[in-house]
Coordinates of C-alpha atoms in Angstrom, one line a residue:
L673 CA -11.1 14.6 72.8
I674 CA -7.9 12.8 71.8
S675 CA -9.4 9.5 73.2
R676 CA -12.6 10.0 71.1
E677 CA -10.6 10.7 67.9
R678 CA -8.5 7.6 68.5
G679 CA -11.7 5.5 68.8
R680 CA -13.0 6.9 65.5
Y681 CA -9.7 6.1 63.7
S682 CA -9.8 2.5 65.2
S683 CA -13.4 2.0 63.9
L684 CA -12.5 3.3 60.4
H685 CA -9.4 1.2 60.3
G686 CA -11.4 -1.9 61.2
A687 CA -14.0 -1.2 58.5
L688 CA -11.4 -0.8 55.8
A689 CA -9.6 -3.9 56.9
G690 CA -12.9 -5.9 56.9
G691 CA -13.8 -4.6 53.4
M692 CA -16.9 -2.8 54.6
I693 CA -15.7 0.5 52.9
A694 CA -14.3 0.7 49.4
L695 CA -11.9 3.4 48.7
P696 CA -12.0 5.0 45.2
H697 CA -9.3 3.7 42.8
E698 CA -8.2 4.2 39.2
P699 CA -10.0 2.0 36.7
V700 CA -7.9 -0.8 35.4
A701 CA -7.6 -0.8 31.5
A702 CA -9.1 -3.9 29.9
P703 CA -6.5 -6.0 27.9
L704 CA -6.2 -4.9 24.3
D705 CA -7.0 -8.3 22.9
D706 CA -8.1 -6.9 19.5
A707 CA -5.0 -4.7 19.0
E708 CA -3.6 -5.6 15.6
P709 CA 0.0 -6.8 16.0
D710 CA 2.7 -4.5 14.5
E711 CA 4.4 -7.5 13.0
L712 CA 1.3 -8.3 10.9
T713 CA 1.0 -4.6 9.7
C714 CA 2.4 -3.1 6.6
P715 CA 5.0 -0.4 7.2
I716 CA 3.7 1.7 4.3
C717 CA -0.1 1.6 4.6
Y718 CA -0.3 0.7 8.3
T719 CA -3.0 -2.0 7.7
M720 CA -2.9 -5.7 8.4
F721 CA -1.5 -7.7 5.6
R722 CA -3.9 -9.1 2.9
D723 CA -1.5 -10.0 0.0
P724 CA 2.0 -9.7 1.6
V725 CA 5.1 -9.9 -0.5
I726 CA 8.8 -9.9 0.1
P727 CA 11.2 -8.2 -2.4
I728 CA 14.0 -10.5 -3.2
D729 CA 16.6 -7.8 -2.7
E730 CA 15.1 -6.5 0.7
P731 CA 14.1 -9.0 3.5
R732 CA 11.1 -7.0 4.5
V733 CA 7.3 -7.8 4.3
Y734 CA 5.0 -5.3 2.5
E735 CA 1.5 -5.2 1.4
R736 CA 1.7 -5.7 -2.4
D737 CA -0.5 -2.8 -3.5
A738 CA 1.3 -0.4 -1.1
L739 CA 4.7 -1.3 -2.3
L740 CA 3.6 -0.9 -5.9
A741 CA 2.1 2.5 -5.3
F742 CA 5.4 3.5 -3.7
W743 CA 7.5 2.1 -6.4
R744 CA 5.4 3.8 -9.2
R745 CA 6.3 7.0 -7.6
R746 CA 10.0 6.1 -6.8
P747 CA 10.9 3.0 -8.9
L748 CA 13.2 0.5 -7.1
A749 CA 13.7 2.8 -4.1
S750 CA 14.0 1.3 -0.7
F751 CA 11.1 2.4 1.6
F752 CA 13.5 2.6 4.5
G753 CA 16.2 4.5 2.7
G754 CA 19.6 3.5 1.4
E755 CA 20.6 2.4 -2.0
S756 CA 18.1 1.5 -4.7
L757 CA 17.3 -2.1 -5.3
A758 CA 18.6 -4.0 -8.2
S759 CA 15.4 -5.7 -8.9
A760 CA 11.6 -5.4 -8.3
R761 CA 11.1 -9.1 -8.2
M762 CA 8.8 -10.2 -5.3
E763 CA 7.7 -13.4 -3.7
P764 CA 4.5 -14.1 -1.9
A765 CA 5.0 -14.0 1.9
L766 CA 2.7 -17.0 2.6
H767 CA 3.9 -17.6 6.1
V768 CA 2.8 -14.1 7.0
R769 CA -0.6 -14.6 5.4
E770 CA -1.0 -17.8 7.5
Q771 CA -0.1 -15.8 10.7
V772 CA -2.9 -13.2 9.7
A773 CA -5.4 -16.0 9.2
A774 CA -4.5 -17.5 12.6
W775 CA -4.9 -14.2 14.3
L776 CA -8.3 -13.6 12.7
A777 CA -9.4 -17.1 13.8
A778 CA -8.5 -16.1 17.3
H779 CA -10.5 -12.8 17.1
P780 CA -13.7 -13.9 15.3
G781 CA -15.6 -10.5 15.9
H782 CA -12.8 -8.3 14.6
T783 CA -12.5 -6.8 11.1
P784 CA -9.0 -5.3 10.5
E785 CA -8.9 -1.6 10.0
G786 CA -9.0 -0.6 6.3
W787 CA -10.6 -4.0 5.4
T788 CA -14.1 -4.0 3.9
S789 CA -14.6 -7.6 5.3
R790 CA -12.7 -10.3 7.2
E791 CA -11.8 -12.0 3.9
P792 CA -8.3 -11.3 2.8
G793 CA -9.0 -12.2 -0.9
P794 CA -6.7 -14.1 -3.2
T795 CA -2.9 -14.0 -3.1
S796 CA -0.9 -12.9 -6.0
S797 CA 0.5 -15.6 -8.2
P798 CA 4.2 -15.8 -9.1
A799 CA 3.3 -14.9 -12.7
E800 CA 1.4 -11.8 -11.7
L801 CA 4.3 -10.7 -9.4
D802 CA 6.8 -11.1 -12.3
R803 CA 4.6 -9.1 -14.6
L804 CA 4.4 -6.2 -12.0
A805 CA 8.2 -6.4 -11.4
S806 CA 8.7 -5.9 -15.2
E807 CA 6.5 -2.8 -15.1
I808 CA 8.5 -1.2 -12.2
A809 CA 11.8 -2.2 -13.9
H810 CA 10.6 -0.3 -17.0
L811 CA 9.7 2.8 -15.0
A812 CA 13.1 2.7 -13.3
A813 CA 14.9 2.3 -16.7
V814 CA 13.1 5.3 -18.2
R815 CA 13.9 7.5 -15.3
R816 CA 17.5 6.5 -15.3
A817 CA 17.5 7.2 -19.2
A818 CA 16.1 10.7 -18.5
E819 CA 19.0 11.3 -16.1
A820 CA 21.5 9.9 -18.5
A821 CA 20.1 11.9 -21.4
E822 CA 20.3 15.2 -19.5
A823 CA 23.9 14.5 -18.7
F824 CA 24.5 13.5 -22.4
A825 CA 23.0 16.8 -23.5
A826 CA 25.3 18.8 -21.3
D827 CA 28.5 17.0 -22.3
E828 CA 30.2 18.7 -25.1
D829 CA 32.4 15.6 -26.0
R830 CA 29.4 13.3 -26.0
D831 CA 29.5 10.0 -27.9
P832 CA 26.3 9.3 -29.8
G833 CA 27.1 5.6 -29.6
G834 CA 27.6 5.7 -25.8
A835 CA 25.2 5.4 -22.8
G836 CA 23.7 8.7 -23.5
G837 CA 22.8 7.8 -27.0
E838 CA 21.2 4.6 -25.7
A839 CA 19.2 6.5 -23.2
L840 CA 17.8 8.8 -25.9
L841 CA 16.7 5.7 -27.8
L842 CA 14.8 4.4 -24.8
L843 CA 13.1 7.7 -24.2
R844 CA 12.1 7.9 -27.9
A845 CA 10.5 4.4 -27.5
Q846 CA 8.0 5.9 -25.1
A847 CA 4.6 7.3 -26.1
T848 CA 4.7 9.8 -28.9
A849 CA 1.5 11.4 -27.8
V850 CA -0.4 11.7 -24.5
R851 CA -3.7 12.9 -23.4
L852 CA -4.4 15.0 -20.3
R853 CA -7.9 14.2 -19.4
G854 CA -10.3 14.8 -16.5
A855 CA -11.9 17.5 -14.6
T856 CA -9.9 20.6 -13.7
G857 CA -12.6 22.2 -11.6
H858 CA -12.1 25.4 -13.6
P859 CA -13.4 26.0 -17.1
A860 CA -10.6 28.2 -18.2
R861 CA -8.0 25.6 -17.1
A862 CA -9.8 22.9 -19.3
A863 CA -8.1 24.6 -22.2
F864 CA -4.9 22.8 -21.1
T865 CA -6.4 19.3 -21.3
G866 CA -6.4 17.4 -24.5
R867 CA -4.0 15.6 -26.7
Y868 CA -0.2 16.6 -26.7
V869 CA 2.3 15.5 -29.3
R870 CA 5.9 14.8 -28.5
C871 CA 8.4 17.3 -30.0
D872 CA 11.1 14.9 -31.1
D873 CA 13.2 17.6 -32.8
L874 CA 13.4 19.9 -29.8
P875 CA 16.2 19.9 -27.2
L876 CA 15.4 17.9 -24.0
L877 CA 14.3 19.8 -20.9
A878 CA 15.7 18.3 -17.7
G879 CA 16.2 15.0 -19.6
R880 CA 12.6 14.8 -20.8
F881 CA 10.8 15.5 -24.1
A882 CA 8.5 18.4 -24.4
F883 CA 5.0 18.0 -25.8
A884 CA 2.8 20.5 -27.8
K885 CA -0.9 20.5 -27.8
Q886 CA -2.4 19.3 -31.0
G887 CA -4.1 22.1 -32.8
D888 CA -3.0 24.7 -30.2
P889 CA 0.8 25.1 -30.3
D890 CA 0.7 27.9 -27.7
K891 CA 0.0 25.2 -25.0
M892 CA 2.7 22.8 -24.2
L893 CA 3.7 20.1 -21.6
W894 CA 7.1 19.9 -20.1
F895 CA 9.4 18.9 -17.1
A896 CA 11.5 21.2 -15.1
R897 CA 14.3 20.5 -12.6
N898 CA 12.1 21.5 -9.8
G899 CA 10.7 17.9 -10.0
F900 CA 7.4 19.0 -11.6
W901 CA 5.7 18.4 -14.9
H902 CA 3.9 21.5 -16.1
A903 CA 1.2 22.3 -18.6
G904 CA 1.1 25.9 -19.6
R905 CA 1.9 28.5 -22.2
A906 CA 4.7 27.8 -24.8
A907 CA 6.2 31.2 -23.8
D908 CA 7.0 29.7 -20.4
L909 CA 8.5 26.4 -21.7
G910 CA 11.3 25.1 -19.6
R911 CA 10.3 27.3 -16.7
Q912 CA 9.1 26.4 -13.3
T913 CA 5.5 27.7 -13.8
G914 CA 2.2 26.5 -15.5
F915 CA -1.5 26.3 -15.1
L916 CA -1.5 22.5 -14.4
I917 CA 1.4 21.1 -12.3
V918 CA 2.3 17.8 -10.7
A919 CA 5.1 16.9 -8.4
D920 CA 6.4 13.7 -10.2
S921 CA 9.8 12.9 -11.8
A922 CA 8.5 10.3 -14.2
G923 CA 10.8 10.0 -17.2
A924 CA 7.7 10.2 -19.6
P925 CA 4.4 11.9 -18.9
E926 CA 2.3 8.7 -19.3
H927 CA 4.1 7.3 -16.3
I928 CA 3.0 10.1 -14.0
V929 CA 1.1 8.9 -10.9
G930 CA 1.2 12.0 -8.7
E931 CA -1.8 14.1 -8.0
W932 CA -2.2 17.1 -10.4
Q933 CA -2.8 20.6 -9.2
V934 CA -4.6 23.4 -11.0
A935 CA -4.0 27.2 -10.7
G936 CA -7.1 28.8 -9.3
P937 CA -8.4 32.4 -9.6
R938 CA -6.0 35.2 -8.8
G939 CA -4.5 35.0 -5.5
S940 CA -6.0 31.5 -4.6
G941 CA -2.9 29.5 -5.4
F942 CA -3.1 25.9 -6.7
V943 CA -5.8 23.4 -5.7
P944 CA -5.8 19.6 -6.0
A945 CA -7.3 18.0 -9.2
P946 CA -7.5 14.3 -8.4
G947 CA -9.5 13.5 -11.6
L948 CA -6.8 14.7 -13.9
R949 CA -4.6 12.0 -15.4
C950 CA -2.2 11.7 -18.3
E951 CA -2.4 8.7 -20.6
P952 CA -0.7 7.5 -23.7
D953 CA -2.7 8.4 -26.8
E954 CA -1.0 7.3 -30.0
A955 CA -4.0 7.7 -32.4
G956 CA -7.2 9.6 -33.0
P957 CA -8.3 13.2 -33.3
D958 CA -8.6 15.4 -30.2
E959 CA -11.7 14.3 -28.2
G960 CA -11.9 17.4 -25.9
E961 CA -12.4 17.3 -22.3
E962 CA -14.9 18.4 -19.7
G963 CA -18.2 18.4 -21.5
G964 CA -16.9 17.7 -25.0
G965 CA -15.0 20.9 -25.6
G966 CA -11.2 21.1 -25.4
S967 CA -11.5 24.4 -23.4
G968 CA -14.6 23.5 -21.4
G969 CA -17.0 25.3 -23.7
L970 CA -14.8 28.3 -24.4
S971 CA -12.8 28.8 -27.5
G972 CA -9.0 28.6 -27.0
D973 CA -8.6 32.4 -27.2
E974 CA -11.5 33.0 -24.8
A975 CA -10.3 30.5 -22.3
E976 CA -6.7 31.9 -22.5
A977 CA -8.0 35.4 -21.9
E978 CA -10.1 34.4 -19.0
A979 CA -7.2 32.4 -17.5
E980 CA -4.8 35.5 -17.9
A981 CA -7.5 37.8 -16.4
E982 CA -8.2 35.7 -13.3
T983 CA -4.8 34.4 -12.6
G984 CA -2.5 37.3 -13.4
A985 CA 1.0 36.5 -12.2
L986 CA 0.9 32.8 -11.3
P987 CA 2.1 31.9 -7.8
S988 CA 5.2 30.1 -9.2
R989 CA 6.2 33.1 -11.4
P990 CA 8.8 34.4 -9.0
L991 CA 10.8 31.2 -9.8
R992 CA 11.3 32.4 -13.3
A993 CA 14.6 34.1 -12.2
A994 CA 15.9 30.7 -11.3
T995 CA 14.7 28.9 -14.5
E996 CA 16.6 25.9 -15.4
A997 CA 16.5 26.4 -19.2
N998 CA 18.7 29.2 -20.6
E999 CA 17.0 31.7 -22.7
G1000 CA 18.5 30.6 -25.9
T1001 CA 17.4 27.0 -25.5
A1002 CA 13.9 28.1 -24.4
A1003 CA 13.5 30.3 -27.5
R1004 CA 14.5 27.4 -29.8
V1005 CA 12.1 25.0 -28.0
V1006 CA 9.3 27.5 -28.3
E1007 CA 9.9 28.1 -32.1
G1008 CA 10.3 24.4 -32.8
G1009 CA 7.4 23.4 -30.6
A1010 CA 5.0 25.7 -32.6
A1011 CA 6.2 24.2 -35.8
A1012 CA 5.9 20.6 -34.4
A1013 CA 2.4 21.1 -33.1
A1014 CA 1.2 22.8 -36.2
A1015 CA 2.5 19.9 -38.3
A1016 CA 0.8 17.3 -35.9
A1017 CA -2.5 19.2 -36.3

């Protein structure tokens, strides 16, 4: 029996050695020839460069539009952290664009992820990059002015001719009226869209001016120290609550780029409203929103009643106990806001 088994083993060994029997094996992965190189990919949007730029104050390469979107949210911030940049000036990264072109030529059947075609399109001119840098610098200046104005307002020994006074002048140079426009996804919330007039005679809230809706002073737009802009009732002015909110620390509402959220029916919380936007609106009567009516087809009182009935206590109402505006200031702002809005109307 032992001899017979030894014979079988010898035969099997010979067959293996001669290649007559193939043992199962793990498949070998094919080389990833079409894998897009990390060094040719933007660290912000994770797509291959089409219009690469280099900030002169930071030796890193970014996709132009991705960097601008980041800076419009956080002007002059470094994407990788650390101190803010001194300038938003950029230069075209032509050598990187050439490397992308060479890689595409070596991979004729590949369209980079996120591209609609293999054509990268034109590169930005120095003049265009300078114009965009000026835009970002302005956004950064307005945000710094808001911070300085807030400190100025809290300083009992403030000097009107100092930096705080200059900050106020810069804030006053921004739009005196803005328009909240776009679909809210909820008829009652449409009452909070429309034209808002800046209340220059009211105290600043968290370093920003408050705005009152033209023709409806019970609705106002303001910024609170939780980092949100709010559109809501004048009675809640300065508090961390509202029917329309957006997480954006822009120094003026026309600079908001974040996505707005809208308070839904009772208990449903807030839902995104990507179609909402805030734009400067220096002239013209109130156009109305969502189908031609400032309250979506309801009168102001009807929309307000419906909003109250459906929403009840808004999800953010518990934050009222931690409101950043003291009651005296809030009362003065509410009283003055009503007068300012009535005058604007």
